[in-house]
CSV table of C-alpha atoms in Angstrom, one decimal:
chain,number,residue,atom,x,y,z
A,1,MET,CA,0.0,0.0,0.0
A,2,LEU,CA,2.9,2.4,0.8
A,3,ASN,CA,4.4,1.9,-2.7
A,4,TYR,CA,1.0,2.7,-4.2
A,5,ILE,CA,0.6,5.9,-2.2
A,6,LEU,CA,4.1,7.0,-3.2
A,7,ARG,CA,3.3,6.4,-6.9
A,8,ARG,CA,0.1,8.4,-6.6
A,9,LEU,CA,1.9,11.2,-4.8
A,10,ALA,CA,4.5,11.2,-7.6
A,11,LEU,CA,1.7,11.5,-10.2
A,12,ILE,CA,0.5,14.7,-8.6
A,13,ILE,CA,3.4,16.7,-10.1
A,14,PRO,CA,2.8,15.9,-13.8
A,15,THR,CA,-1.0,16.2,-13.3
A,16,LEU,CA,-0.7,19.7,-11.8
A,17,PHE,CA,1.8,20.6,-14.6
A,18,GLY,CA,-0.6,19.5,-17.4
A,19,ILE,CA,-3.6,21.2,-15.9
A,20,LEU,CA,-1.8,24.5,-15.3
A,21,LEU,CA,-0.2,24.4,-18.8
A,22,ILE,CA,-3.6,23.9,-20.5
A,23,ASN,CA,-5.2,26.7,-18.6
A,24,PHE,CA,-2.3,29.0,-18.9
A,25,ALA,CA,-2.3,28.4,-22.7
A,26,VAL,CA,-6.0,29.0,-22.9
A,27,ILE,CA,-6.0,32.4,-21.1
A,28,GLN,CA,-3.3,33.6,-23.5
A,29,PHE,CA,-5.9,33.7,-26.3
A,30,VAL,CA,-8.8,35.0,-24.2
A,31,PRO,CA,-9.5,38.7,-25.0
A,32,GLY,CA,-10.1,41.3,-22.3
A,33,GLY,CA,-7.0,40.6,-20.2
A,34,PRO,CA,-5.9,42.9,-17.4
A,35,VAL,CA,-3.9,45.2,-19.7
A,36,GLU,CA,-7.0,45.6,-21.9
A,37,GLN,CA,-9.2,46.3,-18.9
A,38,ALA,CA,-6.8,49.0,-17.7
A,39,ILE,CA,-6.8,50.5,-21.2
A,40,ALA,CA,-10.6,50.4,-21.2
A,41,GLN,CA,-10.6,52.1,-17.8
A,42,ILE,CA,-8.4,54.9,-19.1
A,43,GLN,CA,-10.4,55.3,-22.3
A,44,GLY,CA,-13.7,55.3,-20.5
A,45,THR,CA,-13.0,57.5,-17.5
A,46,ALA,CA,-10.0,59.7,-18.2
A,47,VAL,CA,-10.8,63.2,-19.4
A,48,SER,CA,-7.3,64.6,-19.0
A,49,SER,CA,-3.7,63.6,-19.0
A,50,THR,CA,-3.8,63.4,-15.2
A,51,ALA,CA,-6.0,60.3,-15.1
A,52,ARG,CA,-4.4,57.3,-13.4
A,53,VAL,CA,-5.0,53.5,-13.2
A,54,SER,CA,-4.4,51.5,-10.0
A,55,GLY,CA,-1.7,48.8,-10.1
A,56,SER,CA,-1.4,45.4,-8.5
A,57,GLN,CA,1.0,46.7,-5.9
A,58,GLY,CA,-1.2,49.7,-4.9
A,59,GLU,CA,1.0,51.9,-7.2
A,60,THR,CA,-0.4,54.2,-9.9
A,61,VAL,CA,0.6,54.5,-13.5
A,62,SER,CA,0.3,57.9,-15.1
A,63,GLN,CA,-1.9,57.8,-18.1
A,64,GLY,CA,0.3,60.0,-20.2
A,65,PRO,CA,-0.9,61.8,-23.4
A,66,GLN,CA,-4.0,60.3,-24.9
A,67,GLN,CA,-3.5,61.6,-28.4
A,68,GLY,CA,-0.4,62.2,-30.5
A,69,GLY,CA,2.2,61.5,-27.8
A,70,SER,CA,5.3,59.8,-29.3
A,71,GLY,CA,3.3,58.9,-32.4
A,72,GLY,CA,0.8,56.9,-30.2
A,73,SER,CA,-2.1,57.7,-32.5
A,74,ALA,CA,-0.3,56.2,-35.4
A,75,THR,CA,0.9,53.1,-33.7
A,76,THR,CA,-0.9,49.8,-34.1
A,77,SER,CA,-1.2,48.0,-30.8
A,78,LYS,CA,-1.9,44.3,-30.1
A,79,TYR,CA,-4.4,45.4,-27.4
A,80,GLN,CA,-8.0,46.1,-28.3
A,81,GLY,CA,-8.9,49.8,-27.6
A,82,ALA,CA,-5.3,50.9,-27.3
A,83,ARG,CA,-5.4,53.0,-30.5
A,84,GLY,CA,-4.5,56.6,-29.7
A,85,LEU,CA,-2.7,55.8,-26.4
A,86,ASP,CA,1.0,56.5,-25.8
A,87,PRO,CA,3.0,53.3,-26.5
A,88,GLU,CA,5.1,54.1,-23.4
A,89,LEU,CA,1.9,53.8,-21.3
A,90,ILE,CA,1.1,50.5,-22.8
A,91,LYS,CA,4.7,49.3,-22.0
A,92,GLU,CA,4.2,50.5,-18.4
A,93,LEU,CA,1.0,48.5,-18.1
A,94,GLU,CA,2.6,45.4,-19.5
A,95,VAL,CA,5.4,45.7,-16.9
A,96,GLN,CA,2.9,46.4,-14.2
A,97,TYR,CA,0.9,43.2,-14.9
A,98,GLY,CA,3.9,41.1,-15.9
A,99,PHE,CA,3.1,40.8,-19.6
A,100,ASP,CA,6.4,42.4,-20.7
A,101,LYS,CA,8.0,38.9,-20.8
A,102,PRO,CA,7.3,36.0,-23.3
A,103,ALA,CA,4.6,33.5,-22.2
A,104,TYR,CA,7.1,30.6,-21.7
A,105,VAL,CA,9.1,32.8,-19.3
A,106,ARG,CA,6.0,33.8,-17.3
A,107,PHE,CA,4.9,30.1,-17.2
A,108,GLY,CA,8.3,28.9,-16.0
A,109,LYS,CA,8.4,31.6,-13.2
A,110,MET,CA,4.8,30.7,-12.2
A,111,LEU,CA,5.7,27.0,-11.8
A,112,LYS,CA,8.8,27.8,-9.8
A,113,ASP,CA,6.8,30.1,-7.5
A,114,TYR,CA,3.9,27.6,-7.2
A,115,LEU,CA,6.3,24.9,-5.9
A,116,VAL,CA,6.7,27.0,-2.7
A,117,PHE,CA,3.0,28.0,-2.7
A,118,ASP,CA,3.8,31.6,-3.9
A,119,PHE,CA,0.8,32.4,-6.0
A,120,GLY,CA,1.7,36.0,-6.5
A,121,GLU,CA,-0.5,39.0,-5.9
A,122,SER,CA,-4.0,39.8,-7.2
A,123,PHE,CA,-4.0,42.3,-10.1
A,124,PHE,CA,-6.9,44.3,-8.6
A,125,ARG,CA,-7.2,43.5,-4.9
A,126,ASP,CA,-3.8,44.7,-3.7
A,127,ARG,CA,-3.4,41.4,-1.7
A,128,THR,CA,-1.5,38.2,-2.2
A,129,VAL,CA,-3.5,35.3,-3.6
A,130,ILE,CA,-2.7,33.0,-0.7
A,131,ASP,CA,-4.1,35.5,1.7
A,132,LEU,CA,-7.3,35.7,-0.3
A,133,VAL,CA,-7.6,31.9,-0.5
A,134,ILE,CA,-7.0,31.5,3.3
A,135,GLU,CA,-9.5,34.2,4.0
A,136,LYS,CA,-12.3,32.8,1.8
A,137,LEU,CA,-11.6,29.1,2.4
A,138,PRO,CA,-13.5,28.7,5.7
A,139,VAL,CA,-16.8,29.8,4.1
A,140,SER,CA,-16.5,27.2,1.4
A,141,ILE,CA,-15.3,24.5,3.7
A,142,SER,CA,-18.2,25.2,6.0
A,143,LEU,CA,-20.6,24.8,3.1
A,144,GLY,CA,-18.9,21.7,1.9
A,145,ILE,CA,-18.7,19.9,5.3
A,146,TRP,CA,-22.3,20.6,6.3
A,147,THR,CA,-23.7,19.7,2.9
A,148,THR,CA,-21.6,16.5,2.6
A,149,LEU,CA,-22.5,15.4,6.2
A,150,LEU,CA,-26.3,16.0,5.6
A,151,VAL,CA,-26.2,14.3,2.2
A,152,TYR,CA,-24.7,11.2,3.7
A,153,LEU,CA,-27.0,11.2,6.8
A,154,ILE,CA,-30.0,11.4,4.4
A,155,SER,CA,-28.9,9.3,1.5
A,156,ILE,CA,-27.5,6.2,3.2
A,157,PRO,CA,-30.5,5.5,5.4
A,158,LEU,CA,-32.9,6.3,2.5
A,159,GLY,CA,-30.9,4.1,0.1
A,160,VAL,CA,-30.9,1.2,2.6
A,161,ALA,CA,-34.6,1.6,3.2
A,162,LYS,CA,-35.3,1.6,-0.6
A,163,SER,CA,-33.2,-1.5,-1.1
A,164,VAL,CA,-35.1,-3.4,1.6
A,165,ARG,CA,-38.5,-2.2,0.3
A,166,ASP,CA,-37.5,-2.5,-3.4
A,167,GLY,CA,-40.7,-2.3,-5.5
A,168,SER,CA,-42.9,-1.1,-2.7
A,169,LYS,CA,-44.9,2.2,-2.7
A,170,PHE,CA,-42.3,3.7,-0.4
A,171,ASP,CA,-39.6,2.9,-3.0
A,172,ILE,CA,-41.7,4.3,-5.9
A,173,TRP,CA,-42.6,7.6,-4.2
A,174,THR,CA,-39.1,8.2,-2.8
A,175,SER,CA,-37.8,7.4,-6.3
A,176,VAL,CA,-39.9,10.3,-7.6
A,177,ILE,CA,-38.3,12.6,-5.1
A,178,VAL,CA,-34.8,11.3,-6.0
A,179,ILE,CA,-35.5,11.8,-9.8
A,180,VAL,CA,-36.6,15.4,-9.2
A,181,GLY,CA,-33.6,16.1,-7.0
A,182,ASN,CA,-31.3,14.6,-9.7
A,183,ALA,CA,-32.9,16.4,-12.6
A,184,ILE,CA,-33.0,19.9,-11.2
A,185,PRO,CA,-29.7,21.7,-10.5
A,186,GLY,CA,-29.1,22.9,-7.0
A,187,PHE,CA,-28.9,26.6,-8.0
A,188,LEU,CA,-32.5,26.4,-9.3
A,189,PHE,CA,-33.5,25.2,-5.9
A,190,ALA,CA,-31.6,28.0,-4.4
A,191,ILE,CA,-33.5,30.6,-6.5
A,192,LEU,CA,-36.8,28.9,-5.5
A,193,LEU,CA,-35.9,29.0,-1.8
A,194,VAL,CA,-35.0,32.7,-2.2
A,195,VAL,CA,-38.3,33.4,-3.8
A,196,LEU,CA,-40.3,31.4,-1.2
A,197,PHE,CA,-38.5,32.1,2.1
A,198,ALA,CA,-36.1,35.1,1.7
A,199,GLY,CA,-38.3,38.0,1.0
A,200,GLY,CA,-39.2,37.2,-2.5
A,201,SER,CA,-42.9,36.8,-3.5
A,202,PHE,CA,-43.9,35.0,-0.4
A,203,LEU,CA,-42.3,34.7,3.1
A,204,ASP,CA,-39.4,36.6,4.6
A,205,LEU,CA,-38.0,34.1,7.1
A,206,PHE,CA,-34.3,33.8,6.3
A,207,PRO,CA,-31.6,36.2,5.4
A,208,LEU,CA,-30.6,36.6,1.7
A,209,ARG,CA,-27.0,37.6,2.0
A,210,GLY,CA,-23.9,36.7,3.9
A,211,LEU,CA,-22.9,34.0,6.4
A,212,VAL,CA,-23.6,36.1,9.5
A,213,SER,CA,-25.5,39.2,10.5
A,214,PRO,CA,-23.7,42.6,10.5
A,215,ASN,CA,-23.9,42.8,14.3
A,216,TRP,CA,-22.6,39.2,14.7
A,217,GLY,CA,-19.6,40.5,16.8
A,218,GLU,CA,-21.9,42.0,19.4
A,219,LEU,CA,-23.9,38.8,20.0
A,220,SER,CA,-23.4,36.3,22.7
A,221,ALA,CA,-21.8,32.9,22.0
A,222,VAL,CA,-25.1,31.1,21.8
A,223,ASP,CA,-26.6,33.8,19.6
A,224,LYS,CA,-23.6,33.7,17.3
A,225,VAL,CA,-24.1,30.0,16.7
A,226,LEU,CA,-27.9,30.5,16.1
A,227,ASP,CA,-27.2,33.4,13.8
A,228,TYR,CA,-24.7,31.4,11.8
A,229,LEU,CA,-27.1,28.4,11.5
A,230,TRP,CA,-30.0,30.8,10.5
A,231,HIS,CA,-27.9,32.1,7.6
A,232,MET,CA,-26.9,28.6,6.6
A,233,VAL,CA,-30.4,27.1,6.3
A,234,LEU,CA,-31.2,28.1,2.7
A,235,PRO,CA,-27.7,27.6,1.1
A,236,ILE,CA,-27.3,24.2,2.7
A,237,THR,CA,-30.8,23.1,1.9
A,238,SER,CA,-30.4,24.0,-1.8
A,239,MET,CA,-27.1,22.1,-2.0
A,240,VAL,CA,-28.4,19.0,-0.1
A,241,ILE,CA,-31.5,18.8,-2.4
A,242,GLY,CA,-29.3,18.9,-5.4
A,243,GLY,CA,-26.7,16.5,-4.1
A,244,PHE,CA,-28.4,13.6,-2.3
A,245,ALA,CA,-30.0,11.9,-5.3
A,246,THR,CA,-26.9,10.3,-6.8
A,247,LEU,CA,-25.7,8.9,-3.4
A,248,THR,CA,-29.2,7.5,-2.6
A,249,ILE,CA,-29.3,5.6,-5.9
A,250,LEU,CA,-25.7,4.4,-5.4
A,251,THR,CA,-26.5,3.2,-1.9
A,252,LYS,CA,-29.7,1.4,-3.0
A,253,ASN,CA,-28.0,-0.4,-5.9
A,254,SER,CA,-25.0,-1.4,-3.8
A,255,PHE,CA,-27.2,-2.9,-1.1
A,256,LEU,CA,-29.5,-4.7,-3.7
A,257,GLU,CA,-26.4,-6.3,-5.3
A,258,GLU,CA,-25.2,-7.6,-1.9
A,259,ILE,CA,-28.6,-8.7,-0.6
A,260,ASN,CA,-29.0,-11.2,-3.5
A,261,LYS,CA,-25.6,-12.9,-2.9
A,262,GLN,CA,-25.2,-16.3,-1.5
A,263,TYR,CA,-23.6,-15.3,1.8
A,264,VAL,CA,-26.7,-13.3,2.7
A,265,ILE,CA,-29.0,-16.3,2.0
A,266,THR,CA,-26.7,-18.5,4.2
A,267,ALA,CA,-26.8,-15.9,7.0
A,268,ARG,CA,-30.6,-15.9,6.9
A,269,SER,CA,-30.8,-19.7,6.9
A,270,LYS,CA,-28.8,-19.6,10.2
A,271,GLY,CA,-31.7,-17.7,11.8
A,272,LEU,CA,-30.2,-14.3,11.9
A,273,THR,CA,-32.6,-11.4,12.1
A,274,GLN,CA,-33.1,-8.9,9.2
A,275,LYS,CA,-31.2,-6.3,11.2
A,276,GLN,CA,-28.3,-8.6,11.9
A,277,VAL,CA,-28.0,-9.7,8.3
A,278,LEU,CA,-28.3,-6.1,7.0
A,279,TYR,CA,-25.9,-4.4,9.3
A,280,GLY,CA,-23.7,-7.3,10.4
A,281,HIS,CA,-22.9,-8.7,6.9
A,282,VAL,CA,-24.3,-6.6,4.1
A,283,PHE,CA,-23.5,-3.2,5.3
A,284,ARG,CA,-19.7,-3.6,5.3
A,285,ASN,CA,-19.5,-4.9,1.7
A,286,ALA,CA,-22.3,-2.6,0.3
A,287,MET,CA,-20.8,0.5,1.9
A,288,LEU,CA,-17.4,0.1,0.2
A,289,ILE,CA,-18.2,2.1,-2.9
A,290,VAL,CA,-20.2,4.7,-0.9
A,291,ILE,CA,-17.4,5.3,1.6
A,292,ALA,CA,-14.7,5.3,-1.0
A,293,GLY,CA,-16.7,8.0,-2.9
A,294,PHE,CA,-16.8,10.3,0.1
A,295,PRO,CA,-13.7,12.3,-0.8
A,296,SER,CA,-14.8,12.8,-4.4
A,297,ALA,CA,-18.3,13.7,-3.2
A,298,PHE,CA,-16.9,16.3,-0.9
A,299,ILE,CA,-14.6,17.8,-3.6
A,300,GLY,CA,-17.6,17.9,-6.0
A,301,ILE,CA,-19.8,19.7,-3.5
A,302,PHE,CA,-16.9,21.9,-2.4
A,303,PHE,CA,-15.7,23.0,-5.8
A,304,THR,CA,-18.8,22.9,-8.0
A,305,GLY,CA,-22.0,22.8,-6.0
A,306,ALA,CA,-20.9,25.7,-3.8
A,307,LEU,CA,-20.0,28.0,-6.7
A,308,LEU,CA,-23.4,29.2,-7.8
A,309,THR,CA,-24.8,28.9,-4.2
A,310,GLU,CA,-22.1,31.4,-3.0
A,311,ILE,CA,-23.0,33.7,-5.8
A,312,ILE,CA,-26.8,33.5,-5.3
A,313,PHE,CA,-26.5,34.0,-1.5
A,314,SER,CA,-23.5,36.4,-1.6
A,315,LEU,CA,-21.4,34.1,0.5
A,316,ASP,CA,-17.8,35.4,0.4
A,317,GLY,CA,-16.2,32.0,-0.2
A,318,ILE,CA,-13.6,30.5,-2.6
A,319,GLY,CA,-16.3,29.9,-5.3
A,320,LEU,CA,-17.3,33.5,-5.4
A,321,LEU,CA,-13.6,34.5,-5.4
A,322,GLY,CA,-12.9,32.4,-8.4
A,323,PHE,CA,-16.0,33.6,-10.2
A,324,GLU,CA,-15.0,37.2,-9.7
A,325,ALA,CA,-11.4,36.4,-10.8
A,326,VAL,CA,-12.7,34.9,-14.1
A,327,VAL,CA,-15.0,37.9,-14.8
A,328,GLY,CA,-12.3,40.4,-13.9
A,329,ARG,CA,-9.5,38.5,-15.6
A,330,ASP,CA,-7.5,38.4,-12.4
A,331,TYR,CA,-5.1,35.7,-13.6
A,332,PRO,CA,-3.1,35.2,-10.5
A,333,VAL,CA,-6.3,34.5,-8.5
A,334,MET,CA,-7.7,32.3,-11.3
A,335,LEU,CA,-4.6,30.1,-11.6
A,336,GLY,CA,-3.8,30.1,-7.8
A,337,THR,CA,-7.3,28.9,-6.9
A,338,LEU,CA,-7.1,26.3,-9.7
A,339,TYR,CA,-3.9,25.0,-8.3
A,340,VAL,CA,-5.3,24.7,-4.8
A,341,PHE,CA,-8.5,23.0,-6.1
A,342,THR,CA,-6.6,20.5,-8.2
A,343,LEU,CA,-4.1,19.7,-5.4
A,344,LEU,CA,-6.8,19.1,-2.9
A,345,GLY,CA,-8.8,17.0,-5.4
A,346,LEU,CA,-5.8,14.8,-6.1
A,347,ILE,CA,-5.0,14.4,-2.4
A,348,MET,CA,-8.6,13.6,-1.6
A,349,GLY,CA,-8.5,10.9,-4.3
A,350,ILE,CA,-5.6,9.2,-2.5
A,351,ILE,CA,-7.4,9.5,0.8
A,352,GLY,CA,-10.4,7.8,-0.8
A,353,ASP,CA,-8.2,4.8,-1.9
A,354,ILE,CA,-6.7,4.6,1.6
A,355,THR,CA,-10.3,4.6,3.1
A,356,TYR,CA,-11.2,1.9,0.7
A,357,HIS,CA,-8.3,-0.2,2.0
A,358,ILE,CA,-9.2,0.5,5.6
A,359,VAL,CA,-12.8,-0.6,5.1
A,360,ASP,CA,-11.8,-3.8,3.4
A,361,PRO,CA,-8.1,-4.8,3.8
A,362,ARG,CA,-8.6,-7.5,1.1
A,363,ILE,CA,-8.4,-4.7,-1.5
A,364,ASP,CA,-4.9,-4.6,-2.7
A,365,PHE,CA,-3.8,-1.5,-4.7
A,366,GLU,CA,-0.3,-2.8,-5.0
A,367,SER,CA,-1.3,-5.2,-7.8
A,368,ARG,CA,-3.2,-2.5,-9.6
A,369,ASP,CA,-1.7,-0.2,-12.2
A,370,VAL,CA,-1.9,3.5,-11.2
């Protein structure tokens, strides 16, 4: 098992390299980068030569002459909207955002920095990427943990009950709920919950924005907990509804497969009760695939399910940070969060295999190709 883990750990490096390379290459061809955004800000708001644009280090870059300076009006620029601007200003912006060097040089420097978890500084927030990620991470982790916990607490008992009552009215009606939950994305449930319970067209029972109230710091310890839970009700509900269906179906099918095996029939013939057979024999084998899928389920909820939920409920987490970085072309934040997401996903995959082995030591990953 140790050799398998070491091989998996070694594969993290080329996997990260490939993902970063593909995404870095893609953003080189995406229009509307930080330099073009700075140019648009100058062209759209500056009315004189004293206009300035903020830099990533909190510095300012003088706009310079808008027309005619150093032949700027006659110079063709590779940046959209740069016509008529002083070429020296364009060069200053390129240096400011790190685009004065060839792409391969920037990519090599990025890889070297990422090895020591130096993700650089945000173009527009005047803060390091790692500080932003650390600040936003607790919100997303909170959503992910609560959602994953509730999904498992609901899906596993429901899946077991459906497998035992396969074909009954209970199984049929719960299947309708599962199908609806599987068919409708979680963000649509989030919008519906906002309309129904957050001051939309009906009731105003829950807050619409944020993880805590503005006066949270003034509340007592008990009130702080209650306020936090009050704010979490709608986001968590929308994510649980959208995420429990797949796990319920997986649990049911896994138990049905085990229930029909010979060892179960033998256990029943020995006079064991339904509960003893189900939880003493079937549960361990049937839960293998469910337990092994926990890390990937958490990562899926954490990185995808929470994104639109954070946006809808204005929860200042890593998903909202990444969304704003994509919209604002904040490349250090985009690639930094991608690196963190990918690294966590790969590590959680290894943890999933270790969990698989712990649940059933008979599973041998040493004989399996990675």
